[in-house]
Amino acid sequence: MKYWRTPLDIDKLKIPRGELHIIKERCKGCGFCVEYCPKDVLELSDEFNSKGYHPPVAARPENCVNCDLCEMLCPDFAIYCTRVEDEKEVAR
Amino acid sequence: MSAKQVKDTAQEIKEHPMEGLLRMDRMPHIWCSTCGLGTTVTALATAINQLGLDTNKMAVVSGIGCTGRVAGYLKLDSFHTTHGRALPFALGLHISRPDMKVIVFSGDGDLISIGGNHFIHTARRNVDITVICVNNFIYAMTGGQVAPTTPVTAKSSTTPYGCYEHPFNLPRLAASSGATYVARWTALHIRRMTNSFKEAIAKPGFSFVEVIAPCSTLYARLNRLGTGLDLMKFYHDNSVIKHGIEPKDADIDFQSKIVVGKFIDIEKPTYIECLNDANKHVFGDKYKPYGGSDGSY
């Protein structure tokens, strides 16, 4: 992430990290989470669930910042995010 | 599926944060892939969670249609009424139990077409209920017939060469009928929609939130608009947020810019306050006020 100026409290800032939980059997493969993930974490997988849809998979799980956008957009209550304690330092 | 696979699937399914407010035994729901209704339900559940309301004192009422199924999926007191009659039922529920928060969650065909008369009169009386109207521009569950919200030139199964009727502008209808809170969002504006639901539930008086949701199986297919995801991308590119404008300027044409925002937020005495004032004026001190925010009645 780029800043237009360096924040004064950059030493104290931490990037939160999240862990994704995907409930594959509930997914209907709409792709909302894949399209609107701001950190581009998700991808539609090649595997099928029992309904014949392709559930998403966390292709770049280390990028997840626990923004909860996928959880709020998912129409099938099939994905959610939990906060992981180990936070990353903000890169200058 | 073998016994081991069943066990693995069961272990995989963990607790979703919305599960406390949803009837999980009814999942998966009947809504199509890329429908916007599930997103709207998530926004309402998040709003209820964030407000920290007592869920034993909340009720959800729906009519018939795809959106009418919401009452069956939310783990609150809920009632699935006959077609168009969600508002009269909610009005009766509110008057008999003024301490309960009543939310009407229904579709455009149910609330505005078949229940249109109930809608204008519940808004006129300024009954303290929250109405969430999910507008997908079509009668989706019954096969894509033309609705009073279908934009001119949009195709439906009963207007295969394009709709030629003038559609309703729902915020304008609600505002001119007397609603005290009117907002419109699309299914993509999840955080703003959640905030709007919170404001609407907390608002005393008739609050109306229109949510524009994609219908992939009928509206998008009959009009060759792609999937619900393509409609979400369309909302992303074509929604214009204009708070506080006159609702008459918020018309929706076929695939035009969609004006969203909070249009009306005014204070007005509610139905029960007017009832108490009128009776106090007639009967004087003999009259014991009915209802009230503390639930005394």
Tab-separated table of C-alpha atoms in Angstrom:
chain	number	residue	atom	x	y	z
A	1	MET	CA	0.000	0.000	0.000
A	2	LYS	CA	1.295	3.432	-0.928
A	3	TYR	CA	0.817	6.561	1.139
A	4	TRP	CA	0.613	10.033	-0.335
A	5	ARG	CA	2.513	11.144	2.757
A	6	THR	CA	4.212	9.176	5.506
A	7	PRO	CA	1.889	8.960	8.517
A	8	LEU	CA	3.340	10.468	11.680
A	9	ASP	CA	2.467	7.362	13.721
A	10	ILE	CA	3.820	4.853	11.211
A	11	ASP	CA	5.865	3.088	13.929
A	12	LYS	CA	2.719	2.246	15.872
A	13	LEU	CA	0.599	1.174	12.886
A	14	LYS	CA	0.066	-2.527	12.315
A	15	ILE	CA	-1.667	-4.199	9.396
A	16	PRO	CA	-4.325	-6.558	10.780
A	17	ARG	CA	-4.310	-10.116	9.523
A	18	GLY	CA	-7.279	-12.349	8.945
A	19	GLU	CA	-7.879	-16.017	8.423
A	20	LEU	CA	-10.506	-17.052	5.868
A	21	HIS	CA	-13.000	-19.836	6.508
A	22	ILE	CA	-14.836	-21.059	3.424
A	23	ILE	CA	-17.831	-23.372	3.875
A	24	LYS	CA	-17.609	-25.044	0.477
A	25	GLU	CA	-20.863	-26.993	0.619
A	26	ARG	CA	-22.925	-23.821	1.072
A	27	CYS	CA	-21.259	-21.907	-1.782
A	28	LYS	CA	-23.154	-21.245	-5.023
A	29	GLY	CA	-20.126	-19.981	-6.936
A	30	CYS	CA	-21.405	-16.442	-7.563
A	31	GLY	CA	-17.907	-14.934	-7.451
A	32	PHE	CA	-18.846	-11.792	-5.467
A	33	CYS	CA	-16.055	-12.443	-2.947
A	34	VAL	CA	-13.495	-13.072	-5.691
A	35	GLU	CA	-14.478	-9.924	-7.611
A	36	TYR	CA	-14.638	-7.525	-4.664
A	37	CYS	CA	-11.788	-8.711	-2.404
A	38	PRO	CA	-9.693	-5.518	-2.145
A	39	LYS	CA	-6.486	-7.484	-1.562
A	40	ASP	CA	-7.137	-10.031	-4.328
A	41	VAL	CA	-6.870	-12.971	-1.926
A	42	LEU	CA	-9.478	-15.263	-3.444
A	43	GLU	CA	-9.802	-17.242	-6.648
A	44	LEU	CA	-12.472	-19.619	-7.930
A	45	SER	CA	-11.102	-23.148	-7.620
A	46	ASP	CA	-11.352	-25.958	-10.158
A	47	GLU	CA	-12.950	-28.371	-7.698
A	48	PHE	CA	-16.698	-28.917	-7.448
A	49	ASN	CA	-18.904	-29.033	-4.388
A	50	SER	CA	-21.833	-31.464	-4.201
A	51	LYS	CA	-24.149	-28.943	-5.916
A	52	GLY	CA	-21.732	-28.632	-8.848
A	53	TYR	CA	-20.486	-25.111	-8.157
A	54	HIS	CA	-16.852	-24.022	-7.983
A	55	PRO	CA	-16.233	-22.663	-4.456
A	56	PRO	CA	-13.535	-19.995	-3.972
A	57	VAL	CA	-10.142	-20.806	-2.544
A	58	ALA	CA	-7.739	-18.523	-0.686
A	59	ALA	CA	-4.941	-18.328	-3.257
A	60	ARG	CA	-2.975	-15.633	-1.390
A	61	PRO	CA	-4.106	-16.041	2.260
A	62	GLU	CA	-1.156	-14.014	3.605
A	63	ASN	CA	-2.658	-10.852	2.029
A	64	CYS	CA	-5.948	-11.026	3.984
A	65	VAL	CA	-6.432	-7.980	6.232
A	66	ASN	CA	-9.713	-9.100	7.904
A	67	CYS	CA	-11.818	-6.413	6.210
A	68	ASP	CA	-14.937	-8.658	6.299
A	69	LEU	CA	-16.044	-7.518	2.839
A	70	CYS	CA	-16.339	-11.106	1.552
A	71	GLU	CA	-18.351	-12.079	4.629
A	72	MET	CA	-20.785	-9.199	4.127
A	73	LEU	CA	-21.151	-9.654	0.363
A	74	CYS	CA	-21.584	-13.441	0.359
A	75	PRO	CA	-25.276	-14.145	-0.354
A	76	ASP	CA	-24.993	-17.730	0.898
A	77	PHE	CA	-23.353	-17.208	4.325
A	78	ALA	CA	-20.524	-19.427	3.089
A	79	ILE	CA	-17.402	-17.386	3.872
A	80	TYR	CA	-16.209	-15.574	6.968
A	81	CYS	CA	-13.074	-14.088	8.340
A	82	THR	CA	-11.512	-14.222	11.789
A	83	ARG	CA	-8.768	-11.998	13.130
A	84	VAL	CA	-5.314	-13.455	13.603
A	85	GLU	CA	-3.221	-11.848	16.304
A	86	ASP	CA	0.158	-11.781	14.618
A	87	GLU	CA	0.157	-8.429	12.828
A	88	LYS	CA	2.520	-7.185	10.191
A	89	GLU	CA	4.557	-4.004	10.446
A	90	VAL	CA	3.631	-1.307	7.950
A	91	ALA	CA	6.190	-1.129	5.173
A	92	ARG	CA	7.628	2.325	4.738
B	1	MET	CA	-21.220	-39.859	-0.171
B	2	SER	CA	-19.295	-42.193	2.142
B	3	ALA	CA	-19.401	-41.966	5.926
B	4	LYS	CA	-15.886	-40.540	6.062
B	5	GLN	CA	-16.731	-37.794	3.554
B	6	VAL	CA	-19.838	-36.837	5.547
B	7	LYS	CA	-17.709	-36.551	8.694
B	8	ASP	CA	-15.131	-34.424	6.869
B	9	THR	CA	-17.836	-32.078	5.559
B	10	ALA	CA	-19.321	-31.739	9.035
B	11	GLN	CA	-15.929	-30.848	10.459
B	12	GLU	CA	-15.393	-28.331	7.690
B	13	ILE	CA	-18.603	-26.421	8.492
B	14	LYS	CA	-17.758	-24.115	11.362
B	15	GLU	CA	-19.768	-21.408	13.009
B	16	HIS	CA	-20.558	-18.485	10.701
B	17	PRO	CA	-20.972	-15.200	12.643
B	18	MET	CA	-24.506	-14.740	11.286
B	19	GLU	CA	-25.678	-18.148	12.491
B	20	GLY	CA	-27.127	-16.762	15.703
B	21	LEU	CA	-29.710	-14.813	13.709
B	22	LEU	CA	-30.423	-17.336	10.963
B	23	ARG	CA	-32.418	-20.555	10.946
B	24	MET	CA	-29.554	-22.741	9.807
B	25	ASP	CA	-31.769	-25.840	9.497
B	26	ARG	CA	-33.383	-24.140	6.490
B	27	MET	CA	-30.085	-23.472	4.722
B	28	PRO	CA	-29.131	-23.566	1.880
B	29	HIS	CA	-31.736	-20.991	0.940
B	30	ILE	CA	-33.748	-21.103	-2.294
B	31	TRP	CA	-32.249	-17.943	-3.829
B	32	CYS	CA	-30.349	-18.338	-7.084
B	33	SER	CA	-26.630	-17.991	-7.450
B	34	THR	CA	-25.644	-14.270	-7.766
B	35	CYS	CA	-28.973	-13.079	-6.285
B	36	GLY	CA	-28.570	-9.996	-4.079
B	37	LEU	CA	-31.055	-11.057	-1.407
B	38	GLY	CA	-28.608	-12.978	0.786
B	39	THR	CA	-26.362	-9.897	0.921
B	40	THR	CA	-29.312	-7.767	2.062
B	41	VAL	CA	-30.173	-10.312	4.784
B	42	THR	CA	-26.537	-10.220	5.953
B	43	ALA	CA	-26.731	-6.415	6.147
B	44	LEU	CA	-29.926	-6.576	8.230
B	45	ALA	CA	-28.475	-9.233	10.562
B	46	THR	CA	-25.308	-7.126	10.975
B	47	ALA	CA	-27.421	-4.048	11.730
B	48	ILE	CA	-29.416	-5.944	14.396
B	49	ASN	CA	-26.169	-7.289	15.910
B	50	GLN	CA	-24.541	-3.854	15.969
B	51	LEU	CA	-27.598	-2.157	17.505
B	52	GLY	CA	-27.559	-4.791	20.257
B	53	LEU	CA	-31.352	-5.062	20.310
B	54	ASP	CA	-33.236	-7.693	22.274
B	55	THR	CA	-34.125	-10.213	19.561
B	56	ASN	CA	-37.050	-11.459	21.653
B	57	LYS	CA	-38.672	-8.090	21.030
B	58	MET	CA	-38.255	-7.999	17.284
B	59	ALA	CA	-40.474	-9.342	14.538
B	60	VAL	CA	-39.965	-9.718	10.810
B	61	VAL	CA	-42.967	-9.824	8.494
B	62	SER	CA	-42.810	-10.698	4.793
B	63	GLY	CA	-45.249	-11.178	1.997
B	64	ILE	CA	-44.953	-13.556	-0.928
B	65	GLY	CA	-42.118	-13.776	-3.410
B	66	CYS	CA	-38.412	-14.420	-3.406
B	67	THR	CA	-37.947	-11.686	-0.794
B	68	GLY	CA	-40.911	-13.052	1.161
B	69	ARG	CA	-38.759	-16.026	2.119
B	70	VAL	CA	-36.660	-13.809	4.407
B	71	ALA	CA	-39.136	-14.207	7.288
B	72	GLY	CA	-38.501	-17.938	7.191
B	73	TYR	CA	-34.740	-17.596	7.308
B	74	LEU	CA	-34.288	-15.055	10.134
B	75	LYS	CA	-34.339	-16.431	13.685
B	76	LEU	CA	-36.666	-13.750	15.035
B	77	ASP	CA	-40.412	-13.820	15.558
B	78	SER	CA	-41.488	-13.967	11.953
B	79	PHE	CA	-44.617	-14.248	9.890
B	80	HIS	CA	-45.018	-15.069	6.210
B	81	THR	CA	-48.263	-13.353	5.236
B	82	THR	CA	-50.463	-13.624	2.156
B	83	HIS	CA	-49.541	-11.716	-0.985
B	84	GLY	CA	-49.322	-7.957	-0.414
B	85	ARG	CA	-50.624	-8.094	3.155
B	86	ALA	CA	-47.339	-7.795	5.045
B	87	LEU	CA	-48.053	-4.183	6.046
B	88	PRO	CA	-51.569	-4.673	7.487
B	89	PHE	CA	-50.269	-7.601	9.537
B	90	ALA	CA	-47.291	-5.533	10.724
B	91	LEU	CA	-49.595	-2.623	11.607
B	92	GLY	CA	-51.768	-4.904	13.751
B	93	LEU	CA	-48.693	-6.439	15.372
B	94	HIS	CA	-47.255	-3.023	16.158
B	95	ILE	CA	-50.489	-1.716	17.687
B	96	SER	CA	-51.055	-4.786	19.839
B	97	ARG	CA	-47.390	-4.940	20.952
B	98	PRO	CA	-45.984	-1.368	20.795
B	99	ASP	CA	-42.841	-2.482	22.637
B	100	MET	CA	-41.789	-4.688	19.698
B	101	LYS	CA	-39.663	-3.518	16.787
B	102	VAL	CA	-41.456	-4.613	13.624
B	103	ILE	CA	-39.505	-4.935	10.373
B	104	VAL	CA	-41.281	-5.583	7.076
B	105	PHE	CA	-38.940	-7.211	4.578
B	106	SER	CA	-40.554	-7.745	1.223
B	107	GLY	CA	-40.234	-7.265	-2.495
B	108	ASP	CA	-41.440	-4.610	-4.907
B	109	GLY	CA	-44.206	-6.738	-6.410
B	110	ASP	CA	-45.552	-7.612	-2.976
B	111	LEU	CA	-45.287	-4.243	-1.216
B	112	ILE	CA	-45.898	-1.791	-4.026
B	113	SER	CA	-48.090	-3.612	-6.535
B	114	ILE	CA	-50.426	-5.944	-4.689
B	115	GLY	CA	-49.988	-4.208	-1.340
B	116	GLY	CA	-49.730	-0.724	-2.850
B	117	ASN	CA	-52.776	0.652	-1.092
B	118	HIS	CA	-51.621	-0.714	2.263
B	119	PHE	CA	-48.229	0.857	1.645
B	120	ILE	CA	-49.483	4.408	1.098
B	121	HIS	CA	-51.866	4.245	4.052
B	122	THR	CA	-49.322	2.792	6.499
B	123	ALA	CA	-46.935	5.571	5.424
B	124	ARG	CA	-49.715	8.183	5.736
B	125	ARG	CA	-50.454	7.097	9.328
B	126	ASN	CA	-46.707	7.188	10.126
B	127	VAL	CA	-46.801	3.856	11.944
B	128	ASP	CA	-43.508	3.138	13.716
B	129	ILE	CA	-42.342	0.245	11.535
B	130	THR	CA	-39.324	-0.260	9.300
B	131	VAL	CA	-39.972	-1.290	5.707
B	132	ILE	CA	-37.180	-2.814	3.641
B	133	CYS	CA	-38.235	-3.183	0.022
B	134	VAL	CA	-35.916	-5.223	-2.173
B	135	ASN	CA	-36.452	-4.020	-5.730
B	136	ASN	CA	-35.365	-6.394	-8.492
B	137	PHE	CA	-37.593	-4.711	-11.137
B	138	ILE	CA	-39.606	-7.867	-11.844
B	139	TYR	CA	-41.895	-10.535	-10.350
B	140	ALA	CA	-39.061	-13.013	-9.971
B	141	MET	CA	-40.584	-16.029	-8.227
B	142	THR	CA	-43.595	-16.384	-10.532
B	143	GLY	CA	-41.637	-16.302	-13.787
B	144	GLY	CA	-40.579	-12.743	-14.577
B	145	GLN	CA	-43.847	-10.897	-15.207
B	146	VAL	CA	-43.842	-7.119	-15.540
B	147	ALA	CA	-43.899	-5.301	-12.169
B	148	PRO	CA	-44.844	-1.694	-11.345
B	149	THR	CA	-41.120	-0.974	-10.992
B	150	THR	CA	-40.004	-2.429	-14.351
B	151	PRO	CA	-38.301	0.424	-16.261
B	152	VAL	CA	-39.595	1.465	-19.682
B	153	THR	CA	-38.089	-0.668	-22.523
B	154	ALA	CA	-36.953	-3.425	-20.131
B	155	LYS	CA	-38.124	-6.873	-21.230
B	156	SER	CA	-40.102	-9.218	-19.009
B	157	SER	CA	-41.950	-12.446	-19.757
B	158	THR	CA	-45.257	-10.574	-20.198
B	159	THR	CA	-43.711	-7.652	-22.113
B	160	PRO	CA	-41.366	-9.524	-24.479
B	161	TYR	CA	-40.910	-6.456	-26.734
B	162	GLY	CA	-40.158	-4.111	-23.861
B	163	CYS	CA	-42.181	-2.554	-21.070
B	164	TYR	CA	-44.194	0.525	-22.087
B	165	GLU	CA	-45.682	1.447	-18.681
B	166	HIS	CA	-44.298	4.237	-16.512
B	167	PRO	CA	-42.679	2.705	-13.413
B	168	PHE	CA	-43.041	3.793	-9.803
B	169	ASN	CA	-40.294	5.822	-8.180
B	170	LEU	CA	-40.410	4.156	-4.764
B	171	PRO	CA	-38.631	6.823	-2.643
B	172	ARG	CA	-40.927	9.469	-4.128
B	173	LEU	CA	-44.015	7.355	-3.426
B	174	ALA	CA	-42.922	6.752	0.183
B	175	ALA	CA	-41.936	10.390	0.783
B	176	SER	CA	-45.118	11.843	-0.672
B	177	SER	CA	-47.217	9.365	1.339
B	178	GLY	CA	-45.641	10.627	4.566
B	179	ALA	CA	-42.645	8.440	5.431
B	180	THR	CA	-40.196	9.998	7.904
B	181	TYR	CA	-37.091	8.176	6.670
B	182	VAL	CA	-36.464	7.296	3.021
B	183	ALA	CA	-33.235	5.871	1.626
B	184	ARG	CA	-32.162	3.865	-1.372
B	185	TRP	CA	-29.065	1.681	-1.788
B	186	THR	CA	-27.992	-1.106	-4.116
B	187	ALA	CA	-26.999	-4.571	-2.908
B	188	LEU	CA	-23.367	-3.592	-3.433
B	189	HIS	CA	-23.418	-0.699	-0.900
B	190	ILE	CA	-23.241	-3.109	2.022
B	191	ARG	CA	-21.783	-0.834	4.710
B	192	ARG	CA	-23.953	2.173	3.827
B	193	MET	CA	-26.985	-0.126	3.622
B	194	THR	CA	-26.180	-1.547	7.085
B	195	ASN	CA	-25.904	1.987	8.508
B	196	SER	CA	-29.170	2.910	6.829
B	197	PHE	CA	-30.902	-0.139	8.343
B	198	LYS	CA	-29.582	0.885	11.772
B	199	GLU	CA	-30.924	4.424	11.358
B	200	ALA	CA	-34.241	3.163	10.010
B	201	ILE	CA	-34.765	0.712	12.891
B	202	ALA	CA	-33.890	3.381	15.467
B	203	LYS	CA	-36.118	5.998	13.797
B	204	PRO	CA	-39.563	6.472	15.356
B	205	GLY	CA	-42.038	6.556	12.494
B	206	PHE	CA	-42.436	4.942	9.103
B	207	SER	CA	-38.956	4.299	7.691
B	208	PHE	CA	-38.498	3.024	4.167
B	209	VAL	CA	-35.286	1.654	2.657
B	210	GLU	CA	-35.274	0.532	-0.965
B	211	VAL	CA	-32.537	-1.943	-1.875
B	212	ILE	CA	-31.851	-2.507	-5.562
B	213	ALA	CA	-30.810	-6.128	-5.966
B	214	PRO	CA	-29.739	-8.110	-9.015
B	215	CYS	CA	-32.034	-10.852	-10.324
B	216	SER	CA	-29.828	-13.067	-12.441
B	217	THR	CA	-32.274	-15.770	-13.488
B	218	LEU	CA	-35.056	-13.559	-14.829
B	219	TYR	CA	-34.367	-9.823	-15.117
B	220	ALA	CA	-30.765	-10.172	-16.252
B	221	ARG	CA	-31.457	-13.185	-18.498
B	222	LEU	CA	-34.511	-11.701	-20.251
B	223	ASN	CA	-32.690	-8.400	-20.811
B	224	ARG	CA	-29.360	-10.003	-21.760
B	225	LEU	CA	-27.488	-8.255	-18.956
B	226	GLY	CA	-25.248	-11.193	-18.021
B	227	THR	CA	-25.188	-12.584	-14.495
B	228	GLY	CA	-25.837	-10.971	-11.134
B	229	LEU	CA	-22.113	-10.292	-10.901
B	230	ASP	CA	-22.328	-8.209	-14.089
B	231	LEU	CA	-25.240	-6.279	-12.563
B	232	MET	CA	-23.168	-5.710	-9.403
B	233	LYS	CA	-20.384	-4.311	-11.610
B	234	PHE	CA	-23.007	-2.114	-13.291
B	235	TYR	CA	-24.109	-0.800	-9.862
B	236	HIS	CA	-20.467	-0.149	-8.992
B	237	ASP	CA	-19.937	1.964	-12.111
B	238	ASN	CA	-23.346	3.668	-12.312
B	239	SER	CA	-24.504	4.478	-8.766
B	240	VAL	CA	-24.393	8.136	-7.804
B	241	ILE	CA	-24.649	8.988	-4.103
B	242	LYS	CA	-26.741	12.132	-3.594
B	243	HIS	CA	-27.898	12.601	-0.015
B	244	GLY	CA	-30.895	14.801	0.660
B	245	ILE	CA	-32.054	15.367	-2.915
B	246	GLU	CA	-35.720	15.575	-3.810
B	247	PRO	CA	-36.955	11.997	-4.362
B	248	LYS	CA	-38.605	13.109	-7.621
B	249	ASP	CA	-35.109	13.425	-9.093
B	250	ALA	CA	-34.327	9.787	-8.259
B	251	ASP	CA	-36.145	8.121	-11.177
B	252	ILE	CA	-34.630	4.921	-12.534
B	253	ASP	CA	-34.605	4.348	-16.299
B	254	PHE	CA	-33.494	1.143	-17.977
B	255	GLN	CA	-29.734	0.754	-17.336
B	256	SER	CA	-29.388	4.442	-16.454
B	257	LYS	CA	-27.488	6.022	-13.582
B	258	ILE	CA	-28.940	4.951	-10.225
B	259	VAL	CA	-29.255	7.755	-7.683
B	260	VAL	CA	-28.745	6.333	-4.178
B	261	GLY	CA	-28.533	7.923	-0.750
B	262	LYS	CA	-30.587	9.054	2.187
B	263	PHE	CA	-33.317	11.276	0.776
B	264	ILE	CA	-35.666	12.053	3.680
B	265	ASP	CA	-35.019	12.131	7.452
B	266	ILE	CA	-37.659	14.199	9.264
B	267	GLU	CA	-39.406	14.159	12.647
B	268	LYS	CA	-43.165	13.666	12.799
B	269	PRO	CA	-45.533	12.342	15.508
B	270	THR	CA	-46.135	8.624	15.083
B	271	TYR	CA	-49.481	6.865	14.883
B	272	ILE	CA	-49.583	5.917	18.591
B	273	GLU	CA	-48.517	9.429	19.682
B	274	CYS	CA	-51.327	10.943	17.570
B	275	LEU	CA	-53.782	8.417	19.033
B	276	ASN	CA	-52.762	9.331	22.587
B	277	ASP	CA	-52.881	13.085	21.901
B	278	ALA	CA	-56.333	12.902	20.343
B	279	ASN	CA	-57.777	10.768	23.154
B	280	LYS	CA	-56.167	12.931	25.847
B	281	HIS	CA	-57.757	15.965	24.234
B	282	VAL	CA	-61.190	14.290	24.331
B	283	PHE	CA	-61.089	12.403	27.653
B	284	GLY	CA	-58.654	14.559	29.631
B	285	ASP	CA	-56.997	12.999	32.695
B	286	LYS	CA	-59.259	9.950	32.607
B	287	TYR	CA	-57.318	8.678	29.574
B	288	LYS	CA	-54.415	6.332	30.273
B	289	PRO	CA	-51.847	6.659	27.458
B	290	TYR	CA	-51.308	3.603	25.321
B	291	GLY	CA	-47.957	2.214	24.224
B	292	GLY	CA	-44.793	4.216	24.678
B	293	SER	CA	-41.131	3.528	24.211
B	294	ASP	CA	-40.821	1.896	27.656
B	295	GLY	CA	-43.307	-0.781	26.609
B	296	SER	CA	-45.971	0.148	29.155
B	297	TYR	CA	-49.394	-0.495	27.708
